[in-house]
Structure formats: structure tokens, C-alpha cells
Tab-separated table of C-alpha atoms in Angstrom:
chain	number	residue	atom	x	y	z
A	1217	UNK	CA	34.888	-29.095	-27.072
A	1218	UNK	CA	34.192	-28.976	-23.318
A	1219	UNK	CA	36.143	-26.469	-21.259
A	1220	UNK	CA	38.811	-27.805	-18.898
A	1221	UNK	CA	37.658	-25.917	-15.808
A	1222	UNK	CA	40.727	-26.781	-13.759
A	1223	UNK	CA	43.107	-25.601	-16.473
A	1224	UNK	CA	41.135	-22.375	-16.976
A	1225	UNK	CA	41.251	-21.688	-13.234
A	1226	UNK	CA	44.990	-22.391	-13.061
A	1227	UNK	CA	45.721	-20.027	-15.940
A	1228	UNK	CA	43.545	-17.270	-14.464
A	1229	UNK	CA	45.301	-17.529	-11.096
A	1230	UNK	CA	48.696	-17.557	-12.825
A	1231	UNK	CA	48.042	-14.518	-15.050
A	1232	UNK	CA	46.320	-12.438	-12.368
A	1233	UNK	CA	48.950	-13.645	-9.830
A	1234	UNK	CA	47.773	-15.548	-6.794
A	1235	UNK	CA	49.546	-13.120	-4.454
A	1236	UNK	CA	47.611	-10.284	-6.102
A	1237	UNK	CA	44.219	-11.897	-5.376
A	1238	UNK	CA	42.631	-11.006	-2.046
A	1239	UNK	CA	39.488	-13.085	-2.561
A	1240	UNK	CA	37.127	-14.459	-5.178
A	1241	UNK	CA	33.394	-14.730	-5.640
A	1242	UNK	CA	31.061	-15.091	-8.619
A	1243	UNK	CA	27.672	-14.071	-9.969
A	1244	UNK	CA	25.543	-15.528	-12.769
A	1245	UNK	CA	28.180	-15.050	-15.480
A	1246	UNK	CA	31.324	-13.475	-14.002
A	1247	UNK	CA	34.215	-14.550	-11.801
A	1248	UNK	CA	34.867	-11.590	-9.506
A	1249	UNK	CA	38.330	-11.115	-8.055
A	1250	UNK	CA	39.221	-8.577	-5.373
A	1251	UNK	CA	42.803	-7.658	-6.283
A	1252	UNK	CA	45.551	-5.566	-4.692
A	1253	UNK	CA	46.816	-4.051	-7.914
A	1254	UNK	CA	44.598	-3.897	-10.966
A	1255	UNK	CA	47.358	-2.308	-13.106
A	1256	UNK	CA	49.572	-5.380	-12.848
A	1257	UNK	CA	47.010	-7.520	-14.718
A	1258	UNK	CA	47.409	-7.759	-18.477
A	1259	UNK	CA	43.864	-7.986	-19.879
A	1260	UNK	CA	44.990	-9.403	-23.223
A	1261	UNK	CA	46.627	-12.396	-21.520
A	1262	UNK	CA	43.495	-13.097	-19.466
A	1263	UNK	CA	41.308	-12.910	-22.575
A	1264	UNK	CA	43.427	-15.573	-24.284
A	1265	UNK	CA	42.493	-18.133	-21.623
A	1266	UNK	CA	40.051	-20.834	-22.736
A	1267	UNK	CA	36.467	-19.986	-21.780
A	1268	UNK	CA	37.084	-16.292	-21.056
A	1269	UNK	CA	34.648	-14.061	-23.001
A	1270	UNK	CA	35.827	-10.712	-21.731
A	1271	UNK	CA	37.121	-8.764	-18.739
A	1272	UNK	CA	36.455	-5.434	-17.059
A	1273	UNK	CA	37.086	-3.696	-13.751
A	1274	UNK	CA	34.182	-2.321	-11.733
A	1275	UNK	CA	33.104	-1.926	-8.090
A	1276	UNK	CA	36.635	-2.698	-6.832
A	1277	UNK	CA	36.503	-6.033	-8.656
A	1278	UNK	CA	38.393	-7.524	-11.585
A	1279	UNK	CA	35.558	-9.314	-13.344
A	1280	UNK	CA	36.164	-12.140	-15.794
A	1281	UNK	CA	33.196	-13.094	-17.972
A	1282	UNK	CA	32.840	-16.872	-18.293
A	1283	UNK	CA	29.115	-17.401	-18.808
A	1284	UNK	CA	26.294	-19.249	-17.100
A	1285	UNK	CA	27.108	-22.823	-16.083
A	1286	UNK	CA	30.857	-22.245	-16.473
A	1287	UNK	CA	31.642	-19.558	-13.921
A	1288	UNK	CA	30.597	-21.601	-10.881
A	1289	UNK	CA	32.751	-24.561	-11.947
A	1290	UNK	CA	35.801	-22.370	-12.597
A	1291	UNK	CA	35.213	-20.630	-9.263
A	1292	UNK	CA	35.261	-23.992	-7.459
A	1293	UNK	CA	38.615	-24.792	-9.062
A	1294	UNK	CA	40.002	-21.342	-8.183
A	1295	UNK	CA	39.105	-21.919	-4.532
A	1296	UNK	CA	40.785	-25.348	-4.686
A	1297	UNK	CA	43.982	-23.541	-5.689
A	1298	UNK	CA	44.034	-21.741	-2.357
A	1299	UNK	CA	42.250	-18.509	-3.235
A	1300	UNK	CA	39.900	-17.299	-0.511
A	1301	UNK	CA	36.290	-17.879	-1.551
A	1302	UNK	CA	34.710	-14.798	-0.034
A	1303	UNK	CA	33.413	-11.393	-1.017
A	1304	UNK	CA	35.500	-9.880	1.807
A	1305	UNK	CA	37.835	-7.107	0.743
A	1306	UNK	CA	40.583	-5.125	2.459
A	1307	UNK	CA	39.890	-1.479	1.686
A	1308	UNK	CA	43.428	-0.522	2.564
A	1309	UNK	CA	44.899	-2.545	-0.280
A	1310	UNK	CA	42.150	-2.600	-2.890
A	1311	UNK	CA	42.406	-0.238	-5.816
A	1312	UNK	CA	39.784	2.471	-5.506
A	1313	UNK	CA	36.779	2.389	-7.779
A	1314	UNK	CA	36.599	5.034	-10.450
A	1315	UNK	CA	33.955	7.319	-9.017
A	1316	UNK	CA	33.285	8.722	-12.471
A	1317	UNK	CA	31.827	5.451	-13.645
A	1318	UNK	CA	28.888	5.509	-11.275
A	1319	UNK	CA	27.381	6.921	-8.127
A	1320	UNK	CA	26.266	5.675	-4.747
A	1321	UNK	CA	22.751	4.982	-5.981
A	1322	UNK	CA	24.002	2.785	-8.818
A	1323	UNK	CA	26.266	0.937	-6.404
A	1324	UNK	CA	23.300	0.328	-4.106
A	1325	UNK	CA	21.272	-0.950	-7.054
A	1326	UNK	CA	24.107	-3.295	-7.990
A	1327	UNK	CA	24.033	-4.680	-4.461
A	1328	UNK	CA	20.458	-5.777	-5.130
A	1329	UNK	CA	21.626	-7.694	-8.190
A	1330	UNK	CA	24.548	-9.330	-6.375
A	1331	UNK	CA	22.303	-10.367	-3.495
A	1332	UNK	CA	19.288	-11.549	-5.472
A	1333	UNK	CA	20.802	-13.333	-8.485
A	1334	UNK	CA	21.656	-16.476	-6.432
A	1335	UNK	CA	18.118	-16.752	-5.012
A	1336	UNK	CA	16.257	-15.998	-8.246
A	1337	UNK	CA	15.682	-19.678	-9.198
A	1338	UNK	CA	13.807	-20.299	-5.934
A	1339	UNK	CA	11.653	-17.205	-6.376
A	1340	UNK	CA	10.865	-17.952	-10.016
A	1341	UNK	CA	9.909	-21.553	-9.180
A	1342	UNK	CA	7.651	-20.287	-6.402
A	1343	UNK	CA	6.041	-17.848	-8.812
A	1344	UNK	CA	5.210	-20.701	-11.161
A	1345	UNK	CA	3.825	-22.801	-8.301
A	1346	UNK	CA	1.679	-19.876	-7.131
A	1347	UNK	CA	0.378	-19.297	-10.639
A	1348	UNK	CA	-0.598	-22.951	-10.925
A	1349	UNK	CA	-2.228	-22.889	-7.506
A	1350	UNK	CA	-4.126	-19.701	-8.283
A	1351	UNK	CA	-5.473	-21.169	-11.497
A	1352	UNK	CA	-6.463	-24.566	-10.114
A	1353	UNK	CA	-7.434	-24.010	-6.495
A	1354	UNK	CA	-10.026	-21.320	-7.054
A	1355	UNK	CA	-13.774	-21.591	-6.503
A	1356	UNK	CA	-14.522	-19.602	-9.668
A	1357	UNK	CA	-12.491	-22.013	-11.770
A	1358	UNK	CA	-13.559	-25.175	-9.961
A	1359	UNK	CA	-17.179	-24.088	-10.269
A	1360	UNK	CA	-16.895	-24.757	-14.000
A	1361	UNK	CA	-16.440	-28.427	-13.065
A	1362	UNK	CA	-19.186	-28.473	-10.447
A	1363	UNK	CA	-16.791	-28.605	-7.519
A	1364	UNK	CA	-15.149	-26.238	-5.022
A	1365	UNK	CA	-12.015	-25.822	-2.926
A	1366	UNK	CA	-13.692	-27.450	0.080
A	1367	UNK	CA	-13.898	-30.696	-1.922
A	1368	UNK	CA	-10.126	-30.910	-2.427
A	1369	UNK	CA	-8.382	-33.352	-0.023
A	1370	UNK	CA	-6.427	-31.730	2.804
A	1371	UNK	CA	-3.315	-33.634	1.731
A	1372	UNK	CA	-3.378	-31.955	-1.697
A	1373	UNK	CA	-3.907	-28.506	-0.194
A	1374	UNK	CA	-1.043	-29.101	2.235
A	1375	UNK	CA	1.228	-30.211	-0.588
A	1376	UNK	CA	0.381	-27.053	-2.564
A	1377	UNK	CA	0.951	-24.867	0.497
A	1378	UNK	CA	4.422	-26.298	1.026
A	1379	UNK	CA	5.302	-25.632	-2.613
A	1380	UNK	CA	3.981	-22.077	-2.652
A	1381	UNK	CA	4.602	-20.711	0.838
A	1382	UNK	CA	8.046	-21.933	1.868
A	1383	UNK	CA	10.193	-19.510	-0.141
A	1384	UNK	CA	8.383	-16.374	0.959
A	1385	UNK	CA	7.866	-17.580	4.515
A	1386	UNK	CA	11.633	-17.845	4.859
A	1387	UNK	CA	12.622	-15.160	2.341
A	1388	UNK	CA	14.488	-13.086	4.977
A	1389	UNK	CA	16.726	-16.099	5.633
A	1390	UNK	CA	17.601	-16.306	1.925
A	1391	UNK	CA	18.184	-12.554	1.710
A	1392	UNK	CA	20.328	-12.432	4.866
A	1393	UNK	CA	22.356	-15.442	3.721
A	1394	UNK	CA	23.101	-13.891	0.350
A	1395	UNK	CA	23.800	-10.449	1.833
A	1396	UNK	CA	26.296	-11.858	4.333
A	1397	UNK	CA	27.939	-13.725	1.448
A	1398	UNK	CA	28.220	-10.589	-0.701
A	1399	UNK	CA	29.601	-8.425	2.115
A	1400	UNK	CA	32.107	-10.967	3.361
A	1401	UNK	CA	30.335	-12.157	6.501
A	1402	UNK	CA	29.685	-15.783	7.461
A	1403	UNK	CA	26.718	-16.992	5.363
A	1404	UNK	CA	25.658	-19.417	8.103
A	1405	UNK	CA	25.182	-16.471	10.487
A	1406	UNK	CA	23.145	-14.775	7.791
A	1407	UNK	CA	20.861	-17.784	7.497
A	1408	UNK	CA	20.422	-17.971	11.262
A	1409	UNK	CA	19.695	-14.245	11.586
A	1410	UNK	CA	17.137	-14.485	8.780
A	1411	UNK	CA	15.453	-17.469	10.421
A	1412	UNK	CA	15.272	-15.575	13.698
A	1413	UNK	CA	13.436	-12.766	11.914
A	1414	UNK	CA	10.669	-15.211	10.927
A	1415	UNK	CA	10.673	-17.248	14.133
A	1416	UNK	CA	7.289	-18.798	15.017
A	1417	UNK	CA	7.673	-17.031	18.378
A	1418	UNK	CA	7.089	-13.695	16.619
A	1419	UNK	CA	3.649	-12.554	15.425
A	1420	UNK	CA	3.321	-13.406	11.729
A	1421	UNK	CA	3.373	-10.215	9.654
A	1422	UNK	CA	0.605	-11.419	7.340
A	1423	UNK	CA	-1.646	-12.380	10.258
A	1424	UNK	CA	-1.036	-9.026	11.914
A	1425	UNK	CA	-2.156	-7.390	8.658
A	1426	UNK	CA	-5.373	-9.427	8.710
A	1427	UNK	CA	-7.930	-7.781	11.035
A	1428	UNK	CA	-9.844	-11.064	11.352
A	1429	UNK	CA	-6.859	-13.066	12.630
A	1430	UNK	CA	-6.815	-11.523	16.080
A	1431	UNK	CA	-2.993	-11.508	15.983
A	1432	UNK	CA	-1.425	-8.321	17.337
A	1433	UNK	CA	2.179	-7.079	17.443
A	1434	UNK	CA	4.182	-7.586	20.622
A	1435	UNK	CA	4.632	-4.143	22.159
A	1436	UNK	CA	8.154	-3.613	23.504
A	1437	UNK	CA	8.155	-1.094	26.376
A	1438	UNK	CA	4.479	-0.580	25.577
A	1439	UNK	CA	5.024	1.410	22.378
A	1440	UNK	CA	7.501	-0.387	20.038
A	1441	UNK	CA	5.633	-2.942	17.833
A	1442	UNK	CA	7.476	-6.189	17.145
A	1443	UNK	CA	6.383	-8.556	14.370
A	1444	UNK	CA	7.970	-11.143	12.109
A	1445	UNK	CA	9.519	-10.328	8.748
A	1446	UNK	CA	7.616	-12.850	6.622
A	1447	UNK	CA	7.925	-11.883	2.935
A	1448	UNK	CA	10.132	-8.876	3.731
A	1449	UNK	CA	13.055	-7.935	1.524
A	1450	UNK	CA	14.480	-4.499	2.280
A	1451	UNK	CA	14.460	-4.892	6.088
A	1452	UNK	CA	16.255	-8.238	5.745
A	1453	UNK	CA	18.734	-6.706	3.295
A	1454	UNK	CA	19.519	-3.852	5.683
A	1455	UNK	CA	19.885	-6.284	8.576
A	1456	UNK	CA	22.208	-8.416	6.439
A	1457	UNK	CA	24.415	-5.485	5.443
A	1458	UNK	CA	24.756	-4.169	8.995
A	1459	UNK	CA	25.155	-7.683	10.406
A	1460	UNK	CA	27.949	-8.700	8.036
A	1461	UNK	CA	29.854	-5.470	8.664
A	1462	UNK	CA	29.404	-5.911	12.417
A	1463	UNK	CA	30.769	-9.454	12.231
A	1464	UNK	CA	33.857	-8.337	10.298
A	1465	UNK	CA	34.437	-5.503	12.767
A	1466	UNK	CA	34.139	-7.846	15.755
A	1467	UNK	CA	36.606	-10.310	14.249
A	1468	UNK	CA	39.188	-7.529	14.110
A	1469	UNK	CA	38.890	-6.558	17.761
A	1470	UNK	CA	38.044	-9.845	19.510
A	1471	UNK	CA	41.067	-12.021	20.469
A	1472	UNK	CA	41.451	-15.130	18.321
A	1473	UNK	CA	41.176	-17.434	21.323
A	1474	UNK	CA	37.524	-16.471	21.923
A	1475	UNK	CA	36.604	-15.314	18.395
A	1476	UNK	CA	34.739	-18.495	17.443
A	1477	UNK	CA	32.560	-18.136	20.542
A	1478	UNK	CA	32.168	-14.396	21.024
A	1479	UNK	CA	31.778	-13.131	17.445
A	1480	UNK	CA	28.743	-15.228	16.408
A	1481	UNK	CA	27.131	-14.671	19.825
A	1482	UNK	CA	27.502	-10.883	19.746
A	1483	UNK	CA	26.637	-10.578	16.038
A	1484	UNK	CA	23.346	-12.425	16.408
A	1485	UNK	CA	22.427	-10.835	19.741
A	1486	UNK	CA	23.080	-7.255	18.617
A	1487	UNK	CA	21.476	-7.718	15.197
A	1488	UNK	CA	18.338	-9.381	16.528
A	1489	UNK	CA	17.795	-6.546	18.997
A	1490	UNK	CA	18.530	-3.933	16.335
A	1491	UNK	CA	16.290	-5.628	13.758
A	1492	UNK	CA	13.285	-6.122	16.015
A	1493	UNK	CA	13.520	-2.931	18.066
A	1494	UNK	CA	14.694	-0.430	15.416
A	1495	UNK	CA	14.569	-1.616	11.786
A	1496	UNK	CA	11.233	-3.427	12.163
A	1497	UNK	CA	9.367	-0.584	13.885
A	1498	UNK	CA	10.632	1.908	11.303
A	1499	UNK	CA	9.121	-0.166	8.527
A	1500	UNK	CA	5.963	-0.637	10.584
A	1501	UNK	CA	5.587	3.160	10.540
A	1502	UNK	CA	6.135	3.106	6.774
A	1503	UNK	CA	3.330	0.535	6.503
A	1504	UNK	CA	0.941	2.812	8.359
A	1505	UNK	CA	1.756	5.726	6.078
A	1506	UNK	CA	1.182	3.537	3.033
A	1507	UNK	CA	-2.127	2.340	4.459
A	1508	UNK	CA	-3.328	5.913	4.985
A	1509	UNK	CA	-2.139	6.990	1.520
A	1510	UNK	CA	-3.854	4.089	-0.283
A	1511	UNK	CA	-7.146	4.541	1.543
A	1512	UNK	CA	-7.065	8.234	0.677
A	1513	UNK	CA	-6.194	7.488	-2.969
A	1514	UNK	CA	-9.152	5.128	-3.353
A	1515	UNK	CA	-11.499	7.973	-2.463
A	1516	UNK	CA	-10.179	10.278	-5.196
A	1517	UNK	CA	-12.464	11.002	-8.193
A	1518	UNK	CA	-11.856	10.467	-11.933
A	1519	UNK	CA	-9.811	7.310	-11.398
A	1520	UNK	CA	-6.889	9.232	-9.903
A	1521	UNK	CA	-6.583	6.659	-7.136
A	1522	UNK	CA	-5.889	3.988	-9.746
A	1523	UNK	CA	-3.193	6.192	-11.265
A	1524	UNK	CA	-1.477	6.728	-7.925
A	1525	UNK	CA	-1.772	3.171	-6.632
A	1526	UNK	CA	-0.979	1.535	-9.972
A	1527	UNK	CA	2.175	3.612	-10.286
A	1528	UNK	CA	3.273	3.167	-6.685
A	1529	UNK	CA	2.690	-0.530	-6.035
A	1530	UNK	CA	6.026	-1.698	-7.472
A	1531	UNK	CA	7.927	0.722	-5.267
A	1532	UNK	CA	6.020	-0.576	-2.255
A	1533	UNK	CA	7.074	-4.117	-3.202
A	1534	UNK	CA	10.719	-3.010	-3.134
A	1535	UNK	CA	10.332	-1.873	0.464
A	1536	UNK	CA	9.068	-5.328	1.412
A	1537	UNK	CA	6.016	-4.016	3.300
A	1538	UNK	CA	3.501	-4.806	0.561
A	1539	UNK	CA	1.667	-7.290	2.787
A	1540	UNK	CA	-0.139	-4.197	4.106
A	1541	UNK	CA	-2.236	-4.508	0.935
A	1542	UNK	CA	-3.826	-7.627	2.434
A	1543	UNK	CA	-5.333	-5.531	5.197
A	1544	UNK	CA	-6.973	-3.160	2.728
A	1545	UNK	CA	-8.215	-5.936	0.437
A	1546	UNK	CA	-9.689	-7.979	3.274
A	1547	UNK	CA	-11.362	-4.916	4.765
A	1548	UNK	CA	-12.936	-4.013	1.420
A	1549	UNK	CA	-14.141	-7.568	0.842
A	1550	UNK	CA	-15.661	-7.697	4.308
A	1551	UNK	CA	-17.474	-4.396	3.794
A	1552	UNK	CA	-18.627	-4.674	0.167
A	1553	UNK	CA	-17.800	-8.256	-0.992
A	1554	UNK	CA	-15.719	-6.681	-3.788
A	1555	UNK	CA	-12.018	-5.858	-4.091
A	1556	UNK	CA	-11.077	-2.833	-6.275
A	1557	UNK	CA	-7.398	-3.102	-5.224
A	1558	UNK	CA	-6.875	-6.411	-7.039
A	1559	UNK	CA	-6.963	-5.003	-10.605
A	1560	UNK	CA	-4.431	-2.350	-9.568
A	1561	UNK	CA	-2.097	-5.007	-8.176
A	1562	UNK	CA	-2.593	-7.018	-11.347
A	1563	UNK	CA	-1.678	-4.194	-13.730
A	1564	UNK	CA	1.422	-3.482	-11.624
A	1565	UNK	CA	2.509	-7.128	-11.857
A	1566	UNK	CA	1.738	-7.365	-15.561
A	1567	UNK	CA	3.598	-4.121	-16.236
A	1568	UNK	CA	6.650	-5.301	-14.298
A	1569	UNK	CA	6.656	-8.522	-16.314
A	1570	UNK	CA	6.292	-6.693	-19.627
A	1571	UNK	CA	9.149	-4.325	-18.752
A	1572	UNK	CA	11.268	-7.351	-17.864
A	1573	UNK	CA	10.345	-8.974	-21.186
A	1574	UNK	CA	11.330	-5.860	-23.141
A	1575	UNK	CA	14.741	-5.826	-21.466
A	1576	UNK	CA	15.171	-9.578	-21.967
A	1577	UNK	CA	14.413	-9.379	-25.687
A	1578	UNK	CA	16.530	-6.290	-26.300
A	1579	UNK	CA	19.584	-7.102	-24.180
A	1580	UNK	CA	22.725	-8.567	-25.684
A	1581	UNK	CA	23.501	-10.506	-22.529
A	1582	UNK	CA	22.617	-14.181	-22.739
A	1583	UNK	CA	22.498	-14.606	-18.957
A	1584	UNK	CA	19.901	-11.847	-18.712
A	1585	UNK	CA	17.797	-13.432	-21.442
A	1586	UNK	CA	17.913	-16.796	-19.677
A	1587	UNK	CA	16.783	-15.306	-16.388
A	1588	UNK	CA	14.443	-12.702	-17.851
A	1589	UNK	CA	11.965	-15.012	-19.558
A	1590	UNK	CA	11.334	-17.000	-16.389
A	1591	UNK	CA	11.096	-13.796	-14.346
A	1592	UNK	CA	8.574	-12.378	-16.829
A	1593	UNK	CA	6.298	-15.395	-16.543
A	1594	UNK	CA	6.637	-15.342	-12.761
A	1595	UNK	CA	5.536	-11.675	-12.663
A	1596	UNK	CA	2.546	-12.376	-14.889
A	1597	UNK	CA	1.577	-15.169	-12.504
A	1598	UNK	CA	1.758	-12.830	-9.522
A	1599	UNK	CA	5.346	-12.906	-8.172
A	1600	UNK	CA	7.270	-9.818	-9.280
A	1601	UNK	CA	10.428	-10.026	-7.153
A	1602	UNK	CA	12.491	-11.963	-9.745
A	1603	UNK	CA	11.594	-9.421	-12.448
A	1604	UNK	CA	12.170	-6.425	-10.189
A	1605	UNK	CA	15.394	-7.403	-8.482
A	1606	UNK	CA	16.830	-9.666	-11.149
A	1607	UNK	CA	16.194	-7.452	-14.189
A	1608	UNK	CA	14.269	-4.203	-13.745
A	1609	UNK	CA	16.538	-2.511	-11.208
A	1610	UNK	CA	19.733	-4.401	-11.871
A	1611	UNK	CA	21.430	-1.454	-13.610
A	1612	UNK	CA	19.281	1.451	-12.481
A	1613	UNK	CA	15.531	1.839	-12.203
A	1614	UNK	CA	14.548	2.831	-15.747
A	1615	UNK	CA	12.687	-0.414	-16.578
A	1616	UNK	CA	10.856	-0.337	-13.258
A	1617	UNK	CA	9.814	3.292	-13.719
A	1618	UNK	CA	8.599	2.586	-17.261
A	1619	UNK	CA	6.502	-0.306	-15.982
A	1620	UNK	CA	5.162	1.858	-13.170
A	1621	UNK	CA	4.114	4.569	-15.644
A	1622	UNK	CA	2.196	2.019	-17.716
A	1623	UNK	CA	0.588	0.557	-14.578
A	1624	UNK	CA	-0.439	4.038	-13.467
A	1625	UNK	CA	-2.171	4.735	-16.777
A	1626	UNK	CA	-4.015	1.432	-16.895
A	1627	UNK	CA	-4.720	1.608	-13.169
A	1628	UNK	CA	-6.610	4.829	-13.860
A	1629	UNK	CA	-8.568	3.057	-16.602
A	1630	UNK	CA	-9.326	0.158	-14.244
A	1631	UNK	CA	-10.824	2.559	-11.716
A	1632	UNK	CA	-12.865	4.347	-14.394
A	1633	UNK	CA	-14.228	0.953	-15.488
A	1634	UNK	CA	-14.906	0.129	-11.826
A	1635	UNK	CA	-13.109	-3.209	-12.075
A	1636	UNK	CA	-13.540	-5.238	-8.896
A	1637	UNK	CA	-12.455	-8.756	-7.980
A	1638	UNK	CA	-14.403	-11.159	-5.807
A	1639	UNK	CA	-11.393	-12.249	-3.742
A	1640	UNK	CA	-7.752	-11.423	-3.073
A	1641	UNK	CA	-4.382	-13.146	-3.262
A	1642	UNK	CA	-4.457	-13.915	-7.003
A	1643	UNK	CA	-3.273	-11.426	-9.628
A	1644	UNK	CA	-2.029	-11.261	-13.202
A	1645	UNK	CA	-3.062	-14.094	-15.498
A	1646	UNK	CA	-4.622	-16.297	-12.780
A	1647	UNK	CA	-6.419	-13.190	-11.504
A	1648	UNK	CA	-8.698	-13.409	-14.514
A	1649	UNK	CA	-10.662	-16.045	-12.604
A	1650	UNK	CA	-11.787	-13.419	-10.084
A	1651	UNK	CA	-13.765	-11.569	-12.784
A	1652	UNK	CA	-15.700	-14.341	-14.484
A	1653	UNK	CA	-18.695	-13.531	-12.274
A	1654	UNK	CA	-19.678	-10.791	-14.723
A	1655	UNK	CA	-19.150	-10.592	-18.482
A	1656	UNK	CA	-18.367	-6.852	-18.507
A	1657	UNK	CA	-15.916	-7.236	-15.661
A	1658	UNK	CA	-14.156	-10.131	-17.398
A	1659	UNK	CA	-13.859	-8.318	-20.724
A	1660	UNK	CA	-12.741	-5.154	-18.948
A	1661	UNK	CA	-10.057	-6.969	-16.962
A	1662	UNK	CA	-8.678	-8.809	-20.002
A	1663	UNK	CA	-8.653	-5.609	-22.064
A	1664	UNK	CA	-6.857	-3.628	-19.361
A	1665	UNK	CA	-4.381	-6.475	-18.857
A	1666	UNK	CA	-3.503	-6.619	-22.566
A	1667	UNK	CA	-3.191	-2.838	-22.756
A	1668	UNK	CA	-0.902	-2.872	-19.722
A	1669	UNK	CA	1.438	-5.429	-21.251
A	1670	UNK	CA	1.613	-3.640	-24.614
A	1671	UNK	CA	2.081	-0.200	-23.079
A	1672	UNK	CA	4.722	-1.258	-20.556
A	1673	UNK	CA	6.633	-3.246	-23.163
A	1674	UNK	CA	6.636	-0.344	-25.644
A	1675	UNK	CA	7.671	2.322	-23.138
A	1676	UNK	CA	10.474	0.158	-21.783
A	1677	UNK	CA	11.665	-0.944	-25.225
A	1678	UNK	CA	12.044	2.609	-26.496
A	1679	UNK	CA	12.987	4.499	-23.344
A	1680	UNK	CA	13.819	2.201	-20.456
A	1681	UNK	CA	16.623	-0.258	-21.304
A	1682	UNK	CA	19.832	0.812	-19.489
A	1683	UNK	CA	22.951	0.977	-21.627
A	1684	UNK	CA	24.592	-1.721	-19.479
A	1685	UNK	CA	22.199	-4.282	-20.970
A	1686	UNK	CA	23.517	-3.515	-24.435
A	1687	UNK	CA	27.153	-4.289	-23.621
A	1688	UNK	CA	28.171	-7.486	-25.386
A	1689	UNK	CA	31.269	-8.013	-23.246
A	1690	UNK	CA	29.120	-9.317	-20.369
A	1691	UNK	CA	27.273	-11.959	-22.343
């Protein structure tokens, strides 16, 4: 029998007590209520309500498990009953979190989950589009049919570009929107701030990383480099956190009569300056360090460079500055016509997907299974963000570390086998097409890829699934 969402919402508000609820929000499976007094809520009464699968209290939130496809509908009804639909919380009245149940690092990791769960569908879809594009629009593949990319109509290429580039071109806007939502700011300001960070007026980060593009950073005061945030995650997340907190602070001190004018103006002005002049340049320095480290690693003997790079790539992706890899790949291709970085990127992506698959198969949470399979395929097609942020670091970094260990081992093997691609931009399963130029290279790539998946899956299955994934009460 179908759940009466309105009735469920009414009963939840009645049992929890509307006056006790500060605000409400939701994630993939849980209705999250910021409450004044957790002790006044009788869990057994809440659990009797139709559709409720369990309850628990964590991160200052009374969380009611309703399940995928139900929670959003119940949330809508809760808001209709007059409950504030916001993640905003009043620290002076909220019951303090039990510090014994976690630490600051785990709370930061949980922020990633709260921010990225709502945008996972877009990233997974883009991963599938990119995988399809990589497999079809590739000279190596098209050569089998006596044609090439140049023969494809411009209209088709444009259509494919729109499908595959939009999400990551405007990823900071999605991240800022979701971060503002989670931290109680105005989501529309988050979207606008994110769009400003990828404004066409700013030098495109990917073009800056391409030495052949001729695009250079804008130098503020002659020494502070300013570029766009295309494809960036962590810088946009930091900007979103600071921006939402700044907005809430301004609303407390700015008179109501000018709040609607002054608060958005000051929030966007201050955050844009801070993002471009401070946060951006800091990550630009990080990029340069990574560039130096990778170039040095490639020169190491006995395949050690593959071990280091294979292990470290996933962590570089988390920082959001992984587009620096384009610079190295393009430089290598220009100098030697071969790309030894590609197999290392591929094993990292395959390992991340395999770790995600291990968690998805082993977890007792249905919502994780539903998301995990799509995220796994996306990672194997070259887009790892859904697997990383949606699954592998959702409750700690064990799955990500296990995948990184496997990628380090097989990255070493890839270097010993001297695996080299003939292009860049395509990894994982579609990346196979970059090795068909030589039988030994093709067999070597496929063998390393299979070994990576098996090794990452096994290590994660036995050692890397966080205990939170085995809790049935969050299914």
C-alpha cells in the first residue's frame, strides 16, 4: 500500500513537536530535523509512524530514516506544515553533539556526503556520457570503420560536447549551491557565487594548464594569479562554507530594512574577492607543487613513479586541482608522441570504481547500493567524483585508501611494462582504445586493468568497508 506522505509528515511533526523543531532538511534517505531538545522525543512513537524505518541522533540532527523516493515527498509535506526548510541551526538552543561518537575529521567527511549526494545524479550521468563519447569519438576506434573524428558533423560534436562538458564546466556552481543549502545560507547566492567562479571573463583553468593554448592567468598586483575554477571541487566547497557563514553573520548585524539589499551584495563581493585573491592562488601553489612532484616521480627507476602517482592521483582529485595532469600529458605527447601518465590515471579510476563496488555489494544500506552501482560504472568510464564523494569517503577514507593502495601497486606494474597511451583525456574502459596501436601494449593495459579491479575490490572488501555501511537502521 502506498504511503500517505501528508499523514506521515503530520504525525512526525506532532510526535517531535513543531515547537521543538528549529528546521528541517533531508538527504538521500533521511529526514533531518534540527531540534531544541532531543530528550523530549520518544523514539518508539516516531518509529510507529507509517514509512519510518528507524531513527537516530547524530551531528546535532534528529534523523528519521524514510528511504529513497519517500524522504523528499515527506519533507515537502513537513515544510507545508510550517516547518522551516533549511539546514540553518541555532547553536545556542541545539543539543550538543556527542563528541565521543566522532571527531572533526569525520564531521568534515560527512559534510562531503551532505553536499555531494544531491548532485550525484548529474555527475553520474555525465560520467556515462563521457564514457560513450570516449568510446565512439576516438580516431583509434573510428579507424576500424575507415573513418575519423574529422569526418563527424560539427552538429554531432557540439551535441556531445554539451552533454559531456556542462556539468564539470559549472561544477563549482553546483557545489556552492549545495554547500550554501547544507550550511543554512541562501542557495541562490551559492549558485551565483559558483557561476562567478567560472565566469567567461576569467581565464579557463583547463586552457591555462594547456601550454599550447596561449592562455595565461590574470596577475593581480603583478604576482597573484587569478584563473577560473572549472572542474574544481574543494576550492568551491571552501568558498561555499565561508560564504554561507558570512551571509548568516551579516543577516544578524544588518538592519532588516536594508538586509535584502546589503546582505547579498556584501556576501558576493567579499566572497568573490576572497575566492579569487586568496583561495584560488593557494590552490594554484598546490598545483605547482603537484606538477613538480609528478615530473620528479616519472624520472624514478624501477617503476617507483607509477607507485607514487598511482597511489596519489585520487587524493589529487579530491583537492580539485587534477586538471594540472593535462599539462603534463600534453607536454609528454608533444615531446615523445606517447603518454605514460594515462595508464596511471586509468588504474586510479578503475581502483576507485572497484572500491566503490565492494562497498556497494557489502553494505546493508539500500540507498548506498542504488547510488554505488552507477558511481562504479561512472568511475570505470573515467569520472571518479561520484564514487569518491558519494561512497568512498562518505564515512571515512578507508575505501579510498584501499583503492589508492591497489592503484599504487598496479601503477608500478604499468611503469615496469612501459605502458603508454597515444592520447589523453580518456581513461578506464574507454582508455583501452588508446593502446590498440600495439598488441603488447593492449594486452598489458587490459591485464593491468583487470588486476587493478580485482586487487582494489579484494582489499576494500576485507579491510576497507567502514562500520557505518553495515548498519541496517539507515537502509
